[in-house]
Coordinates of C-alpha atoms and ligand atoms in Angstrom, one line a residue:
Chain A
X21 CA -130.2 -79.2 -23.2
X22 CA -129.9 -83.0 -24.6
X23 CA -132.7 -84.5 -25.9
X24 CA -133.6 -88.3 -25.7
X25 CA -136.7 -90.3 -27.3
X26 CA -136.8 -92.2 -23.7
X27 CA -135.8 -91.1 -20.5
X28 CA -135.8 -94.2 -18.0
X29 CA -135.8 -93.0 -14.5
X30 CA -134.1 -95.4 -12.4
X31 CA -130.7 -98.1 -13.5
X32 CA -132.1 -101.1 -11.5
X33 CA -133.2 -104.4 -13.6
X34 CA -136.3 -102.8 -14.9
X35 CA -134.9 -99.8 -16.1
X36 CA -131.7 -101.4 -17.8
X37 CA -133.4 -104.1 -19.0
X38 CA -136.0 -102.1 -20.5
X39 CA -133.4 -99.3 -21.8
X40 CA -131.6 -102.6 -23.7
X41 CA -134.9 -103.3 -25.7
X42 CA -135.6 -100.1 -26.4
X43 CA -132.0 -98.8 -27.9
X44 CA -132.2 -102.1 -29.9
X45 CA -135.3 -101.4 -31.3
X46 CA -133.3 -98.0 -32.4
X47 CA -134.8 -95.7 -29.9
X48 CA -132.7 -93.2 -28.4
X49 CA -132.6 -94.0 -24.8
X50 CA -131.5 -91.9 -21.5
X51 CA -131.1 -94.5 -18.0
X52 CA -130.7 -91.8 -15.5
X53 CA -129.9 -93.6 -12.2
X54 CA -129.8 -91.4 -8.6
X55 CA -127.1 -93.7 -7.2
X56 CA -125.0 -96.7 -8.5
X57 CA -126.7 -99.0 -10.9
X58 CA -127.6 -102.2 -9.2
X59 CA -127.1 -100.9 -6.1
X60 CA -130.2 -101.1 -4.2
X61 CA -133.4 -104.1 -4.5
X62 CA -132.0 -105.3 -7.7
X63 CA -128.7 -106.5 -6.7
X64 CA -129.6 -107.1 -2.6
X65 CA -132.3 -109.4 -3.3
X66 CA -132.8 -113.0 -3.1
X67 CA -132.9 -114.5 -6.7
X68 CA -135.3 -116.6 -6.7
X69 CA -137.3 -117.2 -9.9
X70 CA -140.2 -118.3 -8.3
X71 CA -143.5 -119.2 -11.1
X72 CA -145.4 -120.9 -8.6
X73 CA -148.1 -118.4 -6.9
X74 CA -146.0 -116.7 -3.8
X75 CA -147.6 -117.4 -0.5
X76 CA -147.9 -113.6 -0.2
X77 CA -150.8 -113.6 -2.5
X78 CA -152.5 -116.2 0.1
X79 CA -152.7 -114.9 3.0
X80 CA -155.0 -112.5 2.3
X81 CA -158.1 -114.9 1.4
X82 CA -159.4 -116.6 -1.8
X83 CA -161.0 -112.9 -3.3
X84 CA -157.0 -111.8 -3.5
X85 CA -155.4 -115.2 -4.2
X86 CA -157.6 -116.0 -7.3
X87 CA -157.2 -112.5 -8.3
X88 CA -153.4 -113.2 -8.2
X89 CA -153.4 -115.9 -10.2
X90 CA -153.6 -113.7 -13.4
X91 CA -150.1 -113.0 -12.3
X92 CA -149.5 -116.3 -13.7
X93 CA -149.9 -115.4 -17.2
X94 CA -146.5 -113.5 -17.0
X95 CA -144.8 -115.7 -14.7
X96 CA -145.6 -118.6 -17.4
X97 CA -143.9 -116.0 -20.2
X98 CA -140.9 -115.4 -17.7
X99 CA -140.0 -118.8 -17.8
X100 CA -139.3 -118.9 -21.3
X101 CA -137.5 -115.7 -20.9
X102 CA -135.1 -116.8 -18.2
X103 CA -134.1 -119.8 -20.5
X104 CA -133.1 -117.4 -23.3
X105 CA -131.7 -115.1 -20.9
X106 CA -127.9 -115.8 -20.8
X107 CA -128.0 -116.9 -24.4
X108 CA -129.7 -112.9 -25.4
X109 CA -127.1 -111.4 -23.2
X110 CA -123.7 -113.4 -24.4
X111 CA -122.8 -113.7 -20.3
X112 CA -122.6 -116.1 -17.6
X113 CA -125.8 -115.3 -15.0
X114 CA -125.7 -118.1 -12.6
X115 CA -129.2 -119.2 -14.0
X116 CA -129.9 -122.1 -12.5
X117 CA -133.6 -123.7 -13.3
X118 CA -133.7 -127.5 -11.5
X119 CA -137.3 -127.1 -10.4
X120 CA -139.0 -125.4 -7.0
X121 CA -140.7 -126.7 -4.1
X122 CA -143.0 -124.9 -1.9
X123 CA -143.3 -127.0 1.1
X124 CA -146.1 -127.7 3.8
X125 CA -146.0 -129.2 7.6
X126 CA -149.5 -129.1 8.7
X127 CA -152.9 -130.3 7.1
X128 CA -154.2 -126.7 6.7
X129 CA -151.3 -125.8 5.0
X130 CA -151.6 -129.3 2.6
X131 CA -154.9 -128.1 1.9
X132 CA -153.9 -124.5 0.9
X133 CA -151.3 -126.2 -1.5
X134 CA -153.8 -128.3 -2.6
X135 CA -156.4 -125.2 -3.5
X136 CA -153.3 -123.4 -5.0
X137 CA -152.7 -126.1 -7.3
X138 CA -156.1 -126.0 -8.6
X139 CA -155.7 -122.4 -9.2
X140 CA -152.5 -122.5 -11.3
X141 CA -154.1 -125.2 -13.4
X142 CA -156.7 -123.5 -14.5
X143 CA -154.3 -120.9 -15.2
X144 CA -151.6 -123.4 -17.4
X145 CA -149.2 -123.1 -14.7
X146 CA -147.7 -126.9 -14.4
X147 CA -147.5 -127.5 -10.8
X148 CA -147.4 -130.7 -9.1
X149 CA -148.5 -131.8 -5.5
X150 CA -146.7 -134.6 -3.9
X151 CA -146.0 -135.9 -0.2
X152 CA -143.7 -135.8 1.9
X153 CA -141.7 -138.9 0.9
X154 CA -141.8 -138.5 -2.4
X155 CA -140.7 -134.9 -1.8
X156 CA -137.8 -136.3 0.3
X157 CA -137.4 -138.5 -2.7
X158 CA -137.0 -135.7 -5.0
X159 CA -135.2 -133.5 -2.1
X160 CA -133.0 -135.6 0.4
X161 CA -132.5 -132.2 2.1
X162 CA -135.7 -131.9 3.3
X163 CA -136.4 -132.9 6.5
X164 CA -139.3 -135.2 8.4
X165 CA -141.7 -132.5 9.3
X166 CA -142.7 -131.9 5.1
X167 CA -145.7 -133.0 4.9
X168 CA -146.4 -132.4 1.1
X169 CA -144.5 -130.0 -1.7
X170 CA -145.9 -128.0 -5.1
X171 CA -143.3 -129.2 -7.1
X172 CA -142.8 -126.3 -10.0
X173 CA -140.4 -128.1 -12.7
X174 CA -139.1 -124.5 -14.0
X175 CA -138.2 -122.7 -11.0
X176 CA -134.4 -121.7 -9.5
X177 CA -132.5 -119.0 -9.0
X178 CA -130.3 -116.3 -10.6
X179 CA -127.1 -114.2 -9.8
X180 CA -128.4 -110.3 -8.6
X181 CA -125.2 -109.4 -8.8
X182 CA -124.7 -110.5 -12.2
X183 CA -127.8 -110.0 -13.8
X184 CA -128.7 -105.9 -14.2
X185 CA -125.1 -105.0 -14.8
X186 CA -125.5 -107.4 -18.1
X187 CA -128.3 -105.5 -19.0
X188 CA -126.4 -102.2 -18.3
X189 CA -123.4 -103.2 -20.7
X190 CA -125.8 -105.0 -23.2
X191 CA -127.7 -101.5 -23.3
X192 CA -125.0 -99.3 -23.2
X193 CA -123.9 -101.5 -26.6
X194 CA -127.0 -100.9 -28.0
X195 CA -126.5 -97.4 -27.7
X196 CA -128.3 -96.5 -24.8
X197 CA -126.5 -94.0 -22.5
X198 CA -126.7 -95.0 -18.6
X199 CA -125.6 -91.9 -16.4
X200 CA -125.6 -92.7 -12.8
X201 CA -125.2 -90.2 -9.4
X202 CA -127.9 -88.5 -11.7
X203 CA -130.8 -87.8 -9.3
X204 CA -133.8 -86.8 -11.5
X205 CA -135.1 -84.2 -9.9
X206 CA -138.3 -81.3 -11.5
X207 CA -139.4 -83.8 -13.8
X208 CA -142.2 -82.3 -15.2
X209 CA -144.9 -82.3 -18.8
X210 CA -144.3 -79.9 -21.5
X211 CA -145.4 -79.2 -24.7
X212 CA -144.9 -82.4 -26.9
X213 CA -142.9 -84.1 -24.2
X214 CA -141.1 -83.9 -20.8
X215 CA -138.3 -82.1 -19.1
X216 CA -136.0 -83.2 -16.5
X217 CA -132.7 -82.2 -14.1
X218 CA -130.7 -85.8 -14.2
X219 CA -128.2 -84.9 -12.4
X220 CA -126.0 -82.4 -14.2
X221 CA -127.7 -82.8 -17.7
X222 CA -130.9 -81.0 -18.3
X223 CA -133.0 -83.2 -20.6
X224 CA -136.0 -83.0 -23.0
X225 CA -137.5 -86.7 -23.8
X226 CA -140.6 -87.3 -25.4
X227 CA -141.4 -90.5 -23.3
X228 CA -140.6 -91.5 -19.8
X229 CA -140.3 -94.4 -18.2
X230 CA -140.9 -94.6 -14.1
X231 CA -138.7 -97.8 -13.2
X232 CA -137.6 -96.2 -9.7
X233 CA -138.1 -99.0 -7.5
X234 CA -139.2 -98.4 -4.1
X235 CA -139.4 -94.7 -4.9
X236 CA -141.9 -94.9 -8.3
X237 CA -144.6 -93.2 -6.1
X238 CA -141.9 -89.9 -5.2
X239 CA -140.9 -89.5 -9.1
X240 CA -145.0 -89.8 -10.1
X241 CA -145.4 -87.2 -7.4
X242 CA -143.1 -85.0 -9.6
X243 CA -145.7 -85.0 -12.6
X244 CA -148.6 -84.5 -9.9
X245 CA -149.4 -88.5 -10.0
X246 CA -150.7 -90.8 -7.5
X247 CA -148.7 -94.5 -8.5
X248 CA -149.2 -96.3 -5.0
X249 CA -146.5 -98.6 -4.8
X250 CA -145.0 -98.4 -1.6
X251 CA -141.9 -99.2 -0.1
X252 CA -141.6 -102.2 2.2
X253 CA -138.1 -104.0 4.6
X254 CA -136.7 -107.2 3.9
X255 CA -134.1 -109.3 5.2
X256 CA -131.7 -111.8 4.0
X257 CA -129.3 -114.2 5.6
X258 CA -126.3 -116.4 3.8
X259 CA -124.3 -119.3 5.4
X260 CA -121.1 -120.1 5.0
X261 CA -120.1 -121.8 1.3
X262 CA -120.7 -125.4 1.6
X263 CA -120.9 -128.5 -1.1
X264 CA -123.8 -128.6 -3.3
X265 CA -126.5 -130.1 -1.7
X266 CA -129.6 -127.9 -2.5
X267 CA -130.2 -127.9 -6.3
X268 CA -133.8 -126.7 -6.0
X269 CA -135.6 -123.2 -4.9
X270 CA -137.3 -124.4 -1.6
X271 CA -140.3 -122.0 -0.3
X272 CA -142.7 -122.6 2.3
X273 CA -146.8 -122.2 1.7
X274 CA -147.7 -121.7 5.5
X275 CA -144.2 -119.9 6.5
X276 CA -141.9 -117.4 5.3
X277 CA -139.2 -118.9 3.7
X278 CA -137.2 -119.1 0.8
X279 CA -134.1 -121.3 0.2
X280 CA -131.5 -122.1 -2.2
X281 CA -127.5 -122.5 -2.5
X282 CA -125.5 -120.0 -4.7
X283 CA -123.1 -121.2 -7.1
X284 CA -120.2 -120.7 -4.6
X285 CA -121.7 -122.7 -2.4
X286 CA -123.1 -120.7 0.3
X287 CA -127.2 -121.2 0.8
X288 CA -129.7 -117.6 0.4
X289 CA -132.2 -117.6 2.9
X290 CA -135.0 -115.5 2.9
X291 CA -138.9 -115.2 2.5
X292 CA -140.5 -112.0 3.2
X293 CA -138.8 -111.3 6.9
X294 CA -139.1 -107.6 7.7
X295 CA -136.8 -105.3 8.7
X296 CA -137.6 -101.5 9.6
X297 CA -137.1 -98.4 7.4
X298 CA -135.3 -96.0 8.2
X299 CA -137.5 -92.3 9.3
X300 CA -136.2 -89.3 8.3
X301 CA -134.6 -86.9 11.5
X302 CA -137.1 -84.7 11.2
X303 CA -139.9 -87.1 12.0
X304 CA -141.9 -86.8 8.2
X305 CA -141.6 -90.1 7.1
X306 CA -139.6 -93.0 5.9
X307 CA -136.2 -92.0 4.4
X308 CA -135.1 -94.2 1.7
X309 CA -131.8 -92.9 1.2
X310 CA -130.8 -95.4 4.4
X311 CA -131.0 -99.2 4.3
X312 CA -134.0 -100.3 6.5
X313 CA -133.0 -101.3 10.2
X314 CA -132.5 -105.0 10.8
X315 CA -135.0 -107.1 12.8
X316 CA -133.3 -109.5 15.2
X317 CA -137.0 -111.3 15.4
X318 CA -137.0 -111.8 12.0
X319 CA -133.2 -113.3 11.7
X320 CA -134.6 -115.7 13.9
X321 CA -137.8 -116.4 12.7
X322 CA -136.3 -117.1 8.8
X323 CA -133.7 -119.4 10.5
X324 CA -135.6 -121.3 12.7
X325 CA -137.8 -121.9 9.9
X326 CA -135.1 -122.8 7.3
X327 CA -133.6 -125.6 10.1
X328 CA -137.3 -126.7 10.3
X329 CA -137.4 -127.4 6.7
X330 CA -134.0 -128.3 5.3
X331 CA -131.8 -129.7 9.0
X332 CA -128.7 -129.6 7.9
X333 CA -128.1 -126.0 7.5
X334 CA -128.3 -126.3 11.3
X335 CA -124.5 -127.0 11.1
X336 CA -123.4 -124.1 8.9
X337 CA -122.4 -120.9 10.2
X338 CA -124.4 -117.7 9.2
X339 CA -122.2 -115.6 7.2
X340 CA -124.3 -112.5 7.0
X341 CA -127.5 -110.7 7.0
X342 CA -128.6 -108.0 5.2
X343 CA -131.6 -105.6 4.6
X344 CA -133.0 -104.3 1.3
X345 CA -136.2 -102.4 0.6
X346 CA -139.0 -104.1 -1.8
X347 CA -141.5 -102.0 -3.9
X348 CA -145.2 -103.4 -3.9
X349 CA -148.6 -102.2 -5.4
X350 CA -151.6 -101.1 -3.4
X351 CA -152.6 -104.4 -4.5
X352 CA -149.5 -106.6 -4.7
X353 CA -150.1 -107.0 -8.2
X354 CA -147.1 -105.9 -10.7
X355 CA -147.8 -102.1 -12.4
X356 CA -146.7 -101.9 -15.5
X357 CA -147.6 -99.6 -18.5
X358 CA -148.8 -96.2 -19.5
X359 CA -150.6 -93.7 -17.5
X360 CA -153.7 -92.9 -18.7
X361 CA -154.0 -90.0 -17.1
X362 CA -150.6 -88.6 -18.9
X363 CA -149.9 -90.1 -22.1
X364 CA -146.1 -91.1 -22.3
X365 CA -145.4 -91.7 -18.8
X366 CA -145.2 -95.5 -18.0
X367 CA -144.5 -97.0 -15.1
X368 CA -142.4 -100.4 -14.8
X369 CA -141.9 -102.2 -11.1
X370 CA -143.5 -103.5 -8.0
X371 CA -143.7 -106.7 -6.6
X372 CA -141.5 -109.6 -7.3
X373 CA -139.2 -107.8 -10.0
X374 CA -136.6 -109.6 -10.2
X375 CA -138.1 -112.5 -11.7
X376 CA -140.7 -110.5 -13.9
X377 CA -138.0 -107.7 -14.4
X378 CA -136.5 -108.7 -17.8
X379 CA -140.4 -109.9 -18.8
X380 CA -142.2 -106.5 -17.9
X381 CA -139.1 -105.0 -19.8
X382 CA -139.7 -106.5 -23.0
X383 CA -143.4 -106.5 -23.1
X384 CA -142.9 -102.7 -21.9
X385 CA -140.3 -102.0 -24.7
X386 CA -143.0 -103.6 -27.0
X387 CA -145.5 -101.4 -26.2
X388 CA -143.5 -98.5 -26.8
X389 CA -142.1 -99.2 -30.2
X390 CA -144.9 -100.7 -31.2
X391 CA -147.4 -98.7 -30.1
X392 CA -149.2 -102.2 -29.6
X393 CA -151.9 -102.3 -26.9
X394 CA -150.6 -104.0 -24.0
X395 CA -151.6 -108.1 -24.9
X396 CA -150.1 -109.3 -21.6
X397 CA -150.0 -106.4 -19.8
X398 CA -153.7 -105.2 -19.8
X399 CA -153.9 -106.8 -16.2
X400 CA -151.0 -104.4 -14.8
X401 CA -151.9 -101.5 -16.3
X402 CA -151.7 -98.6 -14.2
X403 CA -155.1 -97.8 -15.5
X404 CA -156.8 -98.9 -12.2
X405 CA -155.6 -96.3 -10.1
X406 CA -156.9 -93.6 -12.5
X407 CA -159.9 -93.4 -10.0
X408 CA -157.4 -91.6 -8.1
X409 CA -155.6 -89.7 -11.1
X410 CA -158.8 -88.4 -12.3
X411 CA -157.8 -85.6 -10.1
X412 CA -154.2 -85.3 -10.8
X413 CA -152.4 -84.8 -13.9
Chain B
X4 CA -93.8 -112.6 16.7
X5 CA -95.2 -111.3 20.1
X6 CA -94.8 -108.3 22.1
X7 CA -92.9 -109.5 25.7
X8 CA -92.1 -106.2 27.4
X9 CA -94.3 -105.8 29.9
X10 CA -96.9 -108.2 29.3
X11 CA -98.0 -110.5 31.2
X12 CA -99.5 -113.5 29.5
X13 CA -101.9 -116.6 30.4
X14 CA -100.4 -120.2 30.3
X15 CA -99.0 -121.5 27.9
X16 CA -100.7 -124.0 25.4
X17 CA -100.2 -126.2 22.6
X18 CA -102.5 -126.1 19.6
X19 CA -102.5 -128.3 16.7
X20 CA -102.8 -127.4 13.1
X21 CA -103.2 -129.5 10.5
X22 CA -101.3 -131.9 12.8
X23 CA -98.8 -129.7 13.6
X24 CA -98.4 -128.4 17.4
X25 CA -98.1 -124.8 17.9
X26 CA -97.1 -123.1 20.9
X27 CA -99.6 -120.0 22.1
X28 CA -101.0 -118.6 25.1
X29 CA -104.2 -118.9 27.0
X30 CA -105.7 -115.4 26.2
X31 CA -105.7 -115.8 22.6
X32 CA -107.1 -116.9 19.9
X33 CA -106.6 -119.2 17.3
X34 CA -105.6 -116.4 14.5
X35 CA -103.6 -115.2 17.3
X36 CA -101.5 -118.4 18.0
X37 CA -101.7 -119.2 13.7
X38 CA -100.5 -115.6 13.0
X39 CA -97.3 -115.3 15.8
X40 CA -96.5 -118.6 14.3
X41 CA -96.4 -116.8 10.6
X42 CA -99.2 -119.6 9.3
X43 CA -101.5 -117.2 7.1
X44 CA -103.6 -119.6 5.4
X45 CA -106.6 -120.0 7.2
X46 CA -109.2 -121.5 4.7
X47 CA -109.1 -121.7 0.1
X48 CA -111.6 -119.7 -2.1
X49 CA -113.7 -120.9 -4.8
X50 CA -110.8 -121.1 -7.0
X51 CA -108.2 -122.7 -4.5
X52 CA -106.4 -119.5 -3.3
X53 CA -105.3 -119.2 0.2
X54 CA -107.2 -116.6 2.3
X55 CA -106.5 -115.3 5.6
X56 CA -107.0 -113.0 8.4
X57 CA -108.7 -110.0 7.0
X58 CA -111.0 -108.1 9.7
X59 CA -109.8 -109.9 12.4
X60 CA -112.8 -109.1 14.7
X61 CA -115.6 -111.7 13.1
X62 CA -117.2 -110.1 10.1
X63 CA -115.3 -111.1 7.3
X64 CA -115.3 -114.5 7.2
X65 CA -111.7 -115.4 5.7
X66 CA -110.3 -116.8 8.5
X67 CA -113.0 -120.0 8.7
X68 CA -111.3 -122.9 9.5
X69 CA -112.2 -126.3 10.6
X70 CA -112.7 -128.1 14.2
X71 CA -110.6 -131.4 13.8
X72 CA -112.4 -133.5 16.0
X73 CA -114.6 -135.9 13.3
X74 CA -117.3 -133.0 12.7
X75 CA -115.3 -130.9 11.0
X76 CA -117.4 -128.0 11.8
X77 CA -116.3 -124.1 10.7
X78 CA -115.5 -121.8 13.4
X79 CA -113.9 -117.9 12.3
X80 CA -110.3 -118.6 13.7
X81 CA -110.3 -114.4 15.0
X82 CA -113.2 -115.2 17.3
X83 CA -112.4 -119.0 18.5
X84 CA -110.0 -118.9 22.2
X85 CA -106.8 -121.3 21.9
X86 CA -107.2 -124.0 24.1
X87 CA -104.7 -126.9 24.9
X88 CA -104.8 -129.6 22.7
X89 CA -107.4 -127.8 20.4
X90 CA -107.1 -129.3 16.7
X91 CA -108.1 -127.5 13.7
X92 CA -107.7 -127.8 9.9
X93 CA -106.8 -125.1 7.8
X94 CA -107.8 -125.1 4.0
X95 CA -110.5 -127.8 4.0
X96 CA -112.2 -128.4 0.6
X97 CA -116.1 -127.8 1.1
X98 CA -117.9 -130.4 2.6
Ligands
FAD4 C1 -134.3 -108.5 0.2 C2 -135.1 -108.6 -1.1 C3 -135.3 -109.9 -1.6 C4 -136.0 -110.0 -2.8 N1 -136.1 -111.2 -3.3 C5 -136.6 -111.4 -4.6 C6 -136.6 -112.6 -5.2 O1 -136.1 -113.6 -4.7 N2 -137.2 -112.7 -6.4 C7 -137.8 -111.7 -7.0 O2 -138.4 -111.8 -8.1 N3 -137.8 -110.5 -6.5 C8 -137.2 -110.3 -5.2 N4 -137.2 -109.0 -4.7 C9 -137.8 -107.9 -5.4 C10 -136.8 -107.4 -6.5 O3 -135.5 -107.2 -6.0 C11 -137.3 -106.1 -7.0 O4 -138.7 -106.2 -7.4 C12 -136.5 -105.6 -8.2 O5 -135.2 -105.6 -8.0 C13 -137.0 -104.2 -8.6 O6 -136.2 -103.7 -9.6 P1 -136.3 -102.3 -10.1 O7 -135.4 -102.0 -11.2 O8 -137.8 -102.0 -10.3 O9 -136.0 -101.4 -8.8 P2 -134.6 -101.0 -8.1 O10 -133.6 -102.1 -8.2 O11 -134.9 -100.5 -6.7 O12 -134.1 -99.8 -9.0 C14 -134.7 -98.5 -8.9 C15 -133.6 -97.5 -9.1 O13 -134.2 -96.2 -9.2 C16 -133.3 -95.3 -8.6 N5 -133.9 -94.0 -8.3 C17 -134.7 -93.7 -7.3 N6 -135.0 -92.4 -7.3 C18 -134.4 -91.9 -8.4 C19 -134.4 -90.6 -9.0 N7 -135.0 -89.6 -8.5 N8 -133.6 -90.4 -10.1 C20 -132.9 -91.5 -10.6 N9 -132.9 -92.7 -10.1 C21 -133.7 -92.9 -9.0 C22 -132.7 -96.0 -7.4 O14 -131.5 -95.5 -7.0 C23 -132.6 -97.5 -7.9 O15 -131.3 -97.8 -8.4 C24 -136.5 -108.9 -3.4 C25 -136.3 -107.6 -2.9 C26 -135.6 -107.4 -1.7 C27 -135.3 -106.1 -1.2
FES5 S1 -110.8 -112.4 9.9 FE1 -112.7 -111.6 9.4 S2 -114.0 -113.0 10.4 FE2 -112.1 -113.6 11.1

């Protein structure tokens, strides 16, 4: 049997990011990853690192939307770690911070904007509102029908692709070990620590560290916990590589939509379209093991918005779509931390991940060398479902 | 190089590319005319590399080339019918 100080279920950005703080701290650190690392939300998602309140936390009234502006606490300490990020790492990550817009066309969504903005001052977030000419001014792309943009100085994009498999090697340096087509499978408590099937290895760690993804609620399950994250379809779509035109993260308050162009060339468009998950044969529920089902609806929908807001991507050919399955919290905010309930077991995901990933991963890592309480954290903790875990354990 | 036993193919057809008139038939498509005339570069990567002709059925993408008719819009080559006088450039540069 080996033993491990950590075992990190799950080789996405959370868990390798978290795995490279930890093993350079000195801690002896086990990723054990079910598939390929980077394989799933982490390297299929959109890149966008957006600081700006998401329009998911508005449309769900002002009660949710002011209570998602403590998300802004983090995103403000994500910005500084995005500009360090290639510089910690030694590697090229397509890091590209030349400011965000989140665009409106009508006056109720100027308005919203306009209350946003209020929000994320209060909160130190440095947004600005301007109209639509002086966003045109700003972004020549954009077309006639933005009426008024947040402008967000720090916000861009990043390479997926790129990004969790520097972690991987930068942790694997450190000394971590990363196994992956390691499934963890009978995790379970006992005395002084924890024991788990990761693939072939049988392990005993004394910590463990839930960074599954879209499938943190199925690994809690295995230590009789209730972590209600649950698993939801996206879609993307990519054109065709063109020149550089679109330097900025575009996003939409009133619509779904989020835009930018890639390195190469080609321009990401996304913004919260679903797409279906797959059900198991059998009829019991959603199997994750299968990329959710694309929406034809929803390829539509994100184009026609994208050629409302930025025209000349009109002209370009769509390339491809894809789907990937997103992770998000009971109450769409991050969870992140120990479990009450079950001292040693923390839990690291949900929500927008990959631009709080390496964030929650340091913090995280802090927390467990440390053993400092949870400074930035406290607002993620995992804490608030214990209503529920008061019965599990 | 085309198969001519026991075929029987539409018109003939010229297509031009890059300039150059190429002979084809009606019934196929531009890959199809480029490839029997052995041109294989269909459009340059990030790094200036020729690509070409790699799924052949519209998924892939390597075969984009553009319409030369002032819009210069890209079509995939495998999925784009020959027709006479049709002029595409191979190789653009992005624009
Ligand atoms: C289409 C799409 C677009 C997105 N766009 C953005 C965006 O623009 N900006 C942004 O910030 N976020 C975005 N996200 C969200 C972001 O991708 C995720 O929040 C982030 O990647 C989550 O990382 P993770 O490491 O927590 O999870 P994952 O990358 O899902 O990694 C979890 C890993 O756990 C593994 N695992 C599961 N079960 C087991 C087991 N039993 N044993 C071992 N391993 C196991 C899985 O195989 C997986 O590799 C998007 C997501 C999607 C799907
Ligand atoms: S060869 Fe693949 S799309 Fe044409």
């Amino acid at each position: 049997m080996g033993r491990t100080d950590v075992l990190i279920v799950g080789g996405g950005l959370v868990g390798c990011a978290t795995a490279f703080h930890l093993a350079r701290a000195g801690l002896s650190v086990l990723v054990a990853e079910a598939g390929d690392v980077n394989a799933v939300a982490s390297g299929q998602n959109a890149g966008s690192l957006h600081f700006q309140m998401e329009r998911r936390f508005l449309e769900q009234g002002d009660a949710v939307m002011a209570q998602a502006a403590r998300v802004i606490r983090l995103n403000r300490r994500a910005i500084d770690e995005w500009r360090g990020l290639e510089a910690l790492l030694g590697t090229p990550l397509g890091v590209a911070m030349n400011g965000g817009l989140m665009v409106a066309e009508t006056p109720e969504q100027v308005d919203l904007l306009d209350r946003k903005a209020r929000l994320e001052e209060a909160a130190g977030m440095a947004t600005r509102l301007i109209d639509g000419g002086q966003a045109r001014d700003r972004a020549p792309y954009l077309g006639p029908q933005v009426a008024a943009a947040l402008w967000a100085p720090d916000e861009g994009h990043a390479d997926p692709k790129k990004v969790t498999p520097a972690f991987a090697a930068a942790a694997v340096h450190e000394g971590a070990r990363i196994v992956s087509h390691s499934p963890v499978r009978g995790l379970r408590k006992v005395a002084g620590g924890f024991e788990a099937q990761c693939g072939a290895l049988h392990v005993r760690a004394d910590r463990v560290v839930i960074a599954a993804g879209a499938w943190i609620a199925t690994i809690g399950a295995m230590l009789n916990l209730h972590l209600p994250v649950f698993p939801l379809g996206l879609t993307m779509n990519v054109t065709e590589r063109c020149a550089p035109f679109i330097p900025h993260l575009v996003q939409h308050v009133g619509r779904r939509l989020s835009m930018k162009q890639a390195g190469a060339g080609n321009v990401l468009i996304g913004g919260g379209w679903p797409s279906r998950l797959a059900q198991r044969a059998d009829g019991t529920g959603f199997d994750l093991s299968r990329p959710p089902a694309p929406i034809a609806g929803s390829i539509a929908g994100n184009l026609a918005a994208a050629t409302d807001i930025v025209p000349r991507v009109a002209g370009l050919n769509l390339v491809r779509t894809w789907t990937g399955t997103v992770a998000v919290s009971s109450d769409q905010l991050p969870v992140v931390g120990e479990v009450p309930r079950m001292r040693g077991v923390y839990v690291a995901g949900g929500g927008s991940a990959f631009t709080l990933g390496p964030t929650f991963a340091r913090l995280l890592a802090d927390t467990i060398v440390e053993g400092r309480d949870a400074g930035d954290l406290a607002d993620f903790s995992p804490a608030r479902y214990e209503h529920l875990n008061s019965f599990m354990g | 190089m085309r198969i001519t036993d026991q075929v029987a193919r539409g018109a003939a057809l010229t297509i031009f590319v890059d300039g150059e008139p190429i002979g084809g038939f009606a019934g196929e498509t531009v890959a199809a005319v480029m490839t029997a005339a052995g041109r294989r570069r269909f459009r340059i990567d990030a790094h200036g590399c020729a690509r070409g002709l790699y799924c052949n059925m519209g998924t892939c993408c390597e075969c984009m080339v553009r319409l030369d008719d002032g819009r210069g819009i890209a079509v995939r080559a495998c999925l784009l019918p020959a027709e006479e006088g049709l002029r595409i450039a191979t190789g653009q540069p992005l624009s």
